[in-house]
Amino acid sequence: MTKAGPAANRADLSGVVDTGGVAGGATGGVAGERKQARRIEFVDQRAAVVLYVADSDVEPTRECVETVEAIAEATGRVAVGLFGGGRFAELWRSAIPGRIPMGELDQRMGRTLVLLSDGPPRAVARPGALRRRQAIHSQLAAERSRRAGMAERSRAHVRADFERMVVQVLESVAEGSPRDEAELHRAGARAAAELSRWCGQQGVGAVEMEAPFPAPPVKANMLAEAVVAVMVLAAAAGVSRLLSAPLSWLGLSGVWVQVATVLVGVGFAALAVVATLRRNARQRRGQWVATYLARLRREWLHLAEGAVHARDPAGHRGWRVAQLAEHAN
């Protein structure tokens, strides 16, 4: 049989035995000796019959009484055993419903447990006040879950709107094509101020968005640029040699052919080198701006996440939650 209750491990259960209807020598010495007491094994696991052990030196609480009533309603086989002889014994007897067996931890309790095990279950319905309180607890849990879901959906909506706003203001910064650190910082500061105003208008809260000063742009690799220039000059020289034969066919002399090919090669090389350097500079500047904008996006999203979580779109707990919590206590 199962032993339950906060005092189950402190009580002495050695006296709870089954005498088969004979308690000690109540019916005579010979009959008492013929009927050997049968030991009852108590376990902590779940079993068909439950013995709830109560300490009479400890005042019964509402949770203890509700636990006994819940076991009686669920199994129909529960008894309450008192030990200690304390001053709260009568209080325990008045708190436990009369249909639930209750007594000392002696042979009569052992016989009661055997009868509960052998007989049909006698489910004891809990009082209406307890059922109402449990219904209120269920309503309170459902209301809190519903309001938590509403709050999370509202936060997700605000978070999505904020991310779209961040993308919009950062695109405006990138479209401005800033050329140096000061210009990029001013554009970032304007974007931060716009985001702060948006947060105030949307009810997110006073979120102070800041734009840190950007790091200096990456300088050009002179060795790589020199290698590119040499390669372009080599290509220009090859192109100029290809023009020597057509110029000779046009009737130009050898000197003029050489001058023309040199001019064409130098012009082609100059144009190619300048175009390559400008393209590399644009790529470096674009990468520098993108790195700074990514840093701003991470910092702003982190600040907004904290503000969104601190925001309570449902208006604190709500009157319904407060009313249910008041009646649940």
Tab-separated table of C-alpha atoms in Angstrom:
chain	number	residue	atom	x	y	z
A	1	MET	CA	0.000	0.000	0.000
A	2	THR	CA	1.094	3.549	-0.611
A	3	LYS	CA	2.119	5.874	2.179
A	4	ALA	CA	1.694	9.559	1.470
A	5	GLY	CA	1.811	12.865	3.243
A	6	PRO	CA	4.617	15.074	4.594
A	7	ALA	CA	4.906	12.984	7.785
A	8	ALA	CA	4.957	9.562	6.109
A	9	ASN	CA	8.696	9.091	6.603
A	10	ARG	CA	8.613	10.091	10.292
A	11	ALA	CA	5.777	7.871	11.473
A	12	ASP	CA	6.212	4.402	12.972
A	13	LEU	CA	4.058	2.082	10.847
A	14	SER	CA	5.096	-1.147	12.562
A	15	GLY	CA	1.821	-1.282	14.517
A	16	VAL	CA	-0.355	-1.107	11.403
A	17	VAL	CA	-0.994	-4.823	10.857
A	18	ASP	CA	-3.990	-6.922	9.850
A	19	THR	CA	-5.283	-9.220	12.557
A	20	GLY	CA	-8.140	-10.585	10.517
A	21	GLY	CA	-10.745	-9.058	12.805
A	22	VAL	CA	-9.029	-9.976	16.118
A	23	ALA	CA	-7.214	-7.095	17.786
A	24	GLY	CA	-4.652	-8.536	20.180
A	25	GLY	CA	-6.556	-10.633	22.723
A	26	ALA	CA	-9.870	-8.868	22.492
A	27	THR	CA	-11.775	-12.161	21.954
A	28	GLY	CA	-9.821	-14.266	24.342
A	29	GLY	CA	-6.276	-15.413	24.679
A	30	VAL	CA	-6.711	-18.625	22.662
A	31	ALA	CA	-8.401	-16.925	19.732
A	32	GLY	CA	-5.823	-14.137	19.776
A	33	GLU	CA	-2.991	-16.636	19.598
A	34	ARG	CA	-4.680	-18.676	16.841
A	35	LYS	CA	-5.063	-15.619	14.620
A	36	GLN	CA	-1.603	-14.455	13.597
A	37	ALA	CA	-1.250	-10.793	12.585
A	38	ARG	CA	-0.498	-10.180	8.917
A	39	ARG	CA	2.092	-7.545	8.086
A	40	ILE	CA	1.189	-4.748	5.655
A	41	GLU	CA	3.878	-3.507	3.325
A	42	PHE	CA	3.992	0.237	2.694
A	43	VAL	CA	5.730	1.634	-0.384
A	44	ASP	CA	6.309	5.080	-1.823
A	45	GLN	CA	5.100	4.058	-5.271
A	46	ARG	CA	1.570	4.255	-6.543
A	47	ALA	CA	-0.748	1.543	-5.237
A	48	ALA	CA	-4.474	0.843	-5.021
A	49	VAL	CA	-4.835	1.851	-1.350
A	50	VAL	CA	-3.313	5.026	0.077
A	51	LEU	CA	-2.531	5.748	3.726
A	52	TYR	CA	-2.129	9.482	4.260
A	53	VAL	CA	0.004	9.945	7.389
A	54	ALA	CA	-0.638	13.120	9.397
A	55	ASP	CA	1.333	14.475	12.349
A	56	SER	CA	-1.022	15.632	15.085
A	57	ASP	CA	1.611	18.123	16.280
A	58	VAL	CA	1.328	19.986	12.961
A	59	GLU	CA	-1.718	22.073	12.091
A	60	PRO	CA	-3.511	20.840	8.949
A	61	THR	CA	-3.310	23.137	5.944
A	62	ARG	CA	-5.731	23.583	3.098
A	63	GLU	CA	-3.284	21.887	0.714
A	64	CYS	CA	-3.158	18.777	2.932
A	65	VAL	CA	-6.947	18.502	3.137
A	66	GLU	CA	-7.316	19.069	-0.601
A	67	THR	CA	-4.734	16.363	-1.274
A	68	VAL	CA	-6.672	13.839	0.822
A	69	GLU	CA	-9.943	14.813	-0.862
A	70	ALA	CA	-8.362	14.530	-4.319
A	71	ILE	CA	-7.054	11.033	-3.530
A	72	ALA	CA	-10.459	10.008	-2.159
A	73	GLU	CA	-12.214	11.276	-5.284
A	74	ALA	CA	-9.705	9.654	-7.654
A	75	THR	CA	-9.229	6.238	-6.026
A	76	GLY	CA	-11.942	5.806	-3.399
A	77	ARG	CA	-9.441	3.928	-1.247
A	78	VAL	CA	-7.729	6.292	1.185
A	79	ALA	CA	-7.407	6.491	4.943
A	80	VAL	CA	-5.792	9.080	7.205
A	81	GLY	CA	-3.529	7.884	9.990
A	82	LEU	CA	-2.713	10.168	12.917
A	83	PHE	CA	0.328	9.826	15.145
A	84	GLY	CA	1.985	11.832	17.876
A	85	GLY	CA	-0.938	12.600	20.181
A	86	GLY	CA	-0.480	16.328	19.589
A	87	ARG	CA	-2.829	19.220	20.188
A	88	PHE	CA	-3.973	19.380	16.545
A	89	ALA	CA	-5.505	15.880	16.483
A	90	GLU	CA	-9.072	17.149	16.871
A	91	LEU	CA	-8.441	19.810	14.247
A	92	TRP	CA	-7.339	17.084	11.817
A	93	ARG	CA	-10.477	15.049	12.580
A	94	SER	CA	-12.726	18.036	11.904
A	95	ALA	CA	-10.883	19.043	8.719
A	96	ILE	CA	-11.018	15.641	7.015
A	97	PRO	CA	-14.453	14.717	5.562
A	98	GLY	CA	-16.377	12.186	7.668
A	99	ARG	CA	-16.629	9.610	4.867
A	100	ILE	CA	-12.852	9.170	4.811
A	101	PRO	CA	-11.585	6.634	7.423
A	102	MET	CA	-9.313	8.160	10.030
A	103	GLY	CA	-7.611	6.854	13.145
A	104	GLU	CA	-4.425	5.974	14.986
A	105	LEU	CA	-1.609	3.941	13.457
A	106	ASP	CA	-2.571	0.669	15.124
A	107	GLN	CA	-4.106	-2.718	14.297
A	108	ARG	CA	-7.526	-1.210	13.583
A	109	MET	CA	-5.961	1.016	10.912
A	110	GLY	CA	-4.351	-2.085	9.399
A	111	ARG	CA	-7.699	-3.826	9.253
A	112	THR	CA	-9.285	-0.730	7.735
A	113	LEU	CA	-6.689	-0.683	4.970
A	114	VAL	CA	-7.293	-4.363	4.207
A	115	LEU	CA	-11.044	-3.764	4.015
A	116	LEU	CA	-10.465	-0.833	1.680
A	117	SER	CA	-8.297	-3.031	-0.512
A	118	ASP	CA	-10.743	-5.919	-0.616
A	119	GLY	CA	-13.919	-3.915	-0.959
A	120	PRO	CA	-15.190	-1.730	-3.807
A	121	PRO	CA	-13.820	1.815	-4.135
A	122	ARG	CA	-15.833	4.498	-2.374
A	123	ALA	CA	-15.143	7.721	-4.217
A	124	VAL	CA	-15.795	10.795	-2.103
A	125	ALA	CA	-16.811	13.852	-4.115
A	126	ARG	CA	-15.001	17.000	-3.159
A	127	PRO	CA	-16.968	19.983	-1.843
A	128	GLY	CA	-18.412	22.480	-4.248
A	129	ALA	CA	-16.176	25.275	-2.919
A	130	LEU	CA	-13.075	23.293	-3.848
A	131	ARG	CA	-14.426	22.551	-7.305
A	132	ARG	CA	-15.213	26.214	-7.816
A	133	ARG	CA	-11.716	27.181	-6.688
A	134	GLN	CA	-10.173	24.692	-9.093
A	135	ALA	CA	-12.359	26.031	-11.896
A	136	ILE	CA	-11.165	29.552	-11.085
A	137	HIS	CA	-7.550	28.354	-11.131
A	138	SER	CA	-8.135	26.795	-14.558
A	139	GLN	CA	-9.716	30.001	-15.849
A	140	LEU	CA	-6.840	32.031	-14.419
A	141	ALA	CA	-4.245	29.825	-16.128
A	142	ALA	CA	-6.144	30.016	-19.425
A	143	GLU	CA	-6.482	33.804	-19.174
A	144	ARG	CA	-2.800	34.247	-18.418
A	145	SER	CA	-1.886	31.986	-21.331
A	146	ARG	CA	-4.220	33.904	-23.654
A	147	ARG	CA	-2.820	37.282	-22.604
A	148	ALA	CA	0.741	35.991	-22.914
A	149	GLY	CA	-0.040	34.866	-26.462
A	150	MET	CA	-1.550	38.247	-27.293
A	151	ALA	CA	1.486	40.025	-25.881
A	152	GLU	CA	3.882	37.830	-27.857
A	153	ARG	CA	1.975	38.404	-31.104
A	154	SER	CA	1.980	42.152	-30.475
A	155	ARG	CA	5.735	42.091	-29.774
A	156	ALA	CA	6.359	40.101	-32.952
A	157	HIS	CA	4.348	42.652	-34.966
A	158	VAL	CA	6.255	45.602	-33.475
A	159	ARG	CA	9.562	43.770	-33.969
A	160	ALA	CA	8.805	43.144	-37.656
A	161	ASP	CA	7.800	46.784	-38.199
A	162	PHE	CA	10.989	47.945	-36.503
A	163	GLU	CA	13.165	45.718	-38.683
A	164	ARG	CA	11.505	47.105	-41.805
A	165	MET	CA	12.084	50.645	-40.527
A	166	VAL	CA	15.751	49.858	-39.859
A	167	VAL	CA	16.201	48.547	-43.385
A	168	GLN	CA	14.529	51.671	-44.783
A	169	VAL	CA	16.697	54.184	-42.915
A	170	LEU	CA	19.896	52.242	-43.627
A	171	GLU	CA	19.074	52.160	-47.324
A	172	SER	CA	18.747	55.945	-47.220
A	173	VAL	CA	22.207	56.137	-45.644
A	174	ALA	CA	23.700	53.885	-48.318
A	175	GLU	CA	22.048	55.854	-51.109
A	176	GLY	CA	23.743	59.034	-49.896
A	177	SER	CA	27.159	57.618	-50.948
A	178	PRO	CA	29.171	59.087	-48.041
A	179	ARG	CA	32.804	59.746	-48.902
A	180	ASP	CA	34.459	60.013	-45.469
A	181	GLU	CA	33.945	59.136	-41.812
A	182	ALA	CA	32.327	62.436	-40.818
A	183	GLU	CA	29.752	62.303	-43.591
A	184	LEU	CA	28.912	58.671	-42.827
A	185	HIS	CA	28.570	59.449	-39.123
A	186	ARG	CA	26.198	62.348	-39.789
A	187	ALA	CA	24.036	60.124	-41.985
A	188	GLY	CA	23.975	57.442	-39.286
A	189	ALA	CA	23.043	59.979	-36.608
A	190	ARG	CA	20.116	61.216	-38.722
A	191	ALA	CA	18.942	57.615	-39.182
A	192	ALA	CA	19.220	56.977	-35.423
A	193	ALA	CA	17.146	60.070	-34.633
A	194	GLU	CA	14.498	58.987	-37.111
A	195	LEU	CA	14.319	55.543	-35.514
A	196	SER	CA	14.022	57.035	-32.027
A	197	ARG	CA	11.092	59.186	-33.173
A	198	TRP	CA	9.459	56.140	-34.758
A	199	CYS	CA	9.767	54.150	-31.513
A	200	GLY	CA	8.111	56.953	-29.576
A	201	GLN	CA	5.259	57.202	-32.074
A	202	GLN	CA	4.642	53.444	-32.060
A	203	GLY	CA	4.514	53.225	-28.270
A	204	VAL	CA	7.643	51.116	-27.935
A	205	GLY	CA	9.113	53.556	-25.451
A	206	ALA	CA	11.903	56.090	-25.184
A	207	VAL	CA	14.642	54.178	-27.022
A	208	GLU	CA	17.749	56.301	-27.551
A	209	MET	CA	19.316	55.074	-30.771
A	210	GLU	CA	22.936	56.124	-31.201
A	211	ALA	CA	25.300	56.019	-34.143
A	212	PRO	CA	28.938	55.403	-33.136
A	213	PHE	CA	31.709	57.000	-35.132
A	214	PRO	CA	32.734	54.699	-37.995
A	215	ALA	CA	36.159	53.200	-38.352
A	216	PRO	CA	38.388	54.701	-41.055
A	217	PRO	CA	38.076	53.125	-44.501
A	218	VAL	CA	40.523	50.467	-45.594
A	219	LYS	CA	43.424	51.921	-47.499
A	220	ALA	CA	44.387	50.700	-50.951
A	221	ASN	CA	46.988	47.949	-51.288
A	222	MET	CA	49.720	49.693	-53.255
A	223	LEU	CA	51.412	46.439	-54.239
A	224	ALA	CA	48.195	45.030	-55.660
A	225	GLU	CA	47.486	48.294	-57.487
A	226	ALA	CA	50.994	48.283	-58.980
A	227	VAL	CA	50.564	44.706	-60.170
A	228	VAL	CA	47.272	45.643	-61.817
A	229	ALA	CA	48.910	48.664	-63.509
A	230	VAL	CA	51.758	46.528	-64.893
A	231	MET	CA	49.302	43.998	-66.252
A	232	VAL	CA	47.271	46.752	-67.893
A	233	LEU	CA	50.423	48.240	-69.462
A	234	ALA	CA	51.378	44.853	-70.805
A	235	ALA	CA	47.937	44.456	-72.332
A	236	ALA	CA	48.169	47.962	-73.825
A	237	ALA	CA	51.544	47.166	-75.364
A	238	GLY	CA	50.051	44.070	-76.985
A	239	VAL	CA	47.181	46.087	-78.393
A	240	SER	CA	49.550	48.730	-79.794
A	241	ARG	CA	51.569	46.062	-81.635
A	242	LEU	CA	48.411	44.753	-83.189
A	243	LEU	CA	47.806	48.219	-84.697
A	244	SER	CA	51.197	48.479	-86.419
A	245	ALA	CA	50.247	46.335	-89.440
A	246	PRO	CA	46.978	48.166	-90.241
A	247	LEU	CA	48.750	51.535	-89.958
A	248	SER	CA	51.440	50.374	-92.393
A	249	TRP	CA	48.745	49.343	-94.857
A	250	LEU	CA	47.413	52.892	-94.669
A	251	GLY	CA	50.704	54.197	-96.028
A	252	LEU	CA	52.299	55.532	-92.833
A	253	SER	CA	56.045	55.336	-92.512
A	254	GLY	CA	57.809	53.352	-89.805
A	255	VAL	CA	58.386	56.346	-87.483
A	256	TRP	CA	54.808	57.492	-87.641
A	257	VAL	CA	53.583	53.954	-87.113
A	258	GLN	CA	55.673	53.704	-83.956
A	259	VAL	CA	54.453	57.090	-82.691
A	260	ALA	CA	50.823	56.182	-83.344
A	261	THR	CA	51.080	52.794	-81.648
A	262	VAL	CA	52.781	54.352	-78.620
A	263	LEU	CA	50.083	57.005	-78.303
A	264	VAL	CA	47.313	54.439	-78.642
A	265	GLY	CA	48.970	52.114	-76.122
A	266	VAL	CA	49.574	54.881	-73.594
A	267	GLY	CA	46.012	56.168	-73.931
A	268	PHE	CA	44.540	52.730	-73.603
A	269	ALA	CA	46.729	51.959	-70.592
A	270	ALA	CA	45.854	55.236	-68.887
A	271	LEU	CA	42.142	54.718	-69.364
A	272	ALA	CA	42.318	51.107	-68.176
A	273	VAL	CA	44.422	51.942	-65.109
A	274	VAL	CA	42.177	54.830	-64.071
A	275	ALA	CA	39.021	52.739	-64.539
A	276	THR	CA	40.502	49.876	-62.510
A	277	LEU	CA	41.599	52.146	-59.665
A	278	ARG	CA	38.198	53.828	-59.507
A	279	ARG	CA	36.398	50.499	-59.519
A	280	ASN	CA	38.586	49.201	-56.690
A	281	ALA	CA	38.019	52.409	-54.719
A	282	ARG	CA	34.246	52.116	-55.142
A	283	GLN	CA	34.368	48.507	-53.980
A	284	ARG	CA	36.389	49.402	-50.896
A	285	ARG	CA	34.088	52.303	-50.046
A	286	GLY	CA	30.993	50.160	-50.562
A	287	GLN	CA	32.379	47.433	-48.322
A	288	TRP	CA	33.326	50.000	-45.684
A	289	VAL	CA	29.817	51.508	-45.692
A	290	ALA	CA	28.192	48.050	-45.617
A	291	THR	CA	30.282	47.023	-42.609
A	292	TYR	CA	29.293	50.164	-40.716
A	293	LEU	CA	25.596	49.752	-41.585
A	294	ALA	CA	25.654	46.128	-40.438
A	295	ARG	CA	27.130	47.269	-37.127
A	296	LEU	CA	24.372	49.864	-36.731
A	297	ARG	CA	21.703	47.290	-37.548
A	298	ARG	CA	22.967	44.844	-34.918
A	299	GLU	CA	23.154	47.487	-32.189
A	300	TRP	CA	19.758	49.008	-32.995
A	301	LEU	CA	18.012	45.646	-33.137
A	302	HIS	CA	19.528	44.724	-29.769
A	303	LEU	CA	18.260	47.949	-28.185
A	304	ALA	CA	14.825	47.554	-29.731
A	305	GLU	CA	14.569	43.927	-28.584
A	306	GLY	CA	14.960	44.963	-24.958
A	307	ALA	CA	12.416	47.762	-25.340
A	308	VAL	CA	9.901	45.463	-27.045
A	309	HIS	CA	10.200	42.824	-24.308
A	310	ALA	CA	9.740	45.468	-21.606
A	311	ARG	CA	6.615	46.730	-23.338
A	312	ASP	CA	3.247	45.414	-22.066
A	313	PRO	CA	0.736	45.928	-24.886
A	314	ALA	CA	-2.099	44.388	-22.869
A	315	GLY	CA	-2.047	47.095	-20.228
A	316	HIS	CA	-0.315	45.479	-17.265
A	317	ARG	CA	-2.064	42.307	-16.049
A	318	GLY	CA	-5.567	43.252	-17.058
A	319	TRP	CA	-8.697	43.455	-14.939
A	320	ARG	CA	-9.781	39.894	-15.745
A	321	VAL	CA	-6.520	38.363	-14.491
A	322	ALA	CA	-6.618	40.504	-11.345
A	323	GLN	CA	-10.216	39.486	-10.630
A	324	LEU	CA	-9.534	35.769	-11.093
A	325	ALA	CA	-6.359	35.948	-8.992
A	326	GLU	CA	-8.299	37.644	-6.181
A	327	HIS	CA	-10.963	34.912	-6.137
A	328	ALA	CA	-8.390	32.119	-6.467
A	329	ASN	CA	-6.676	33.030	-3.189
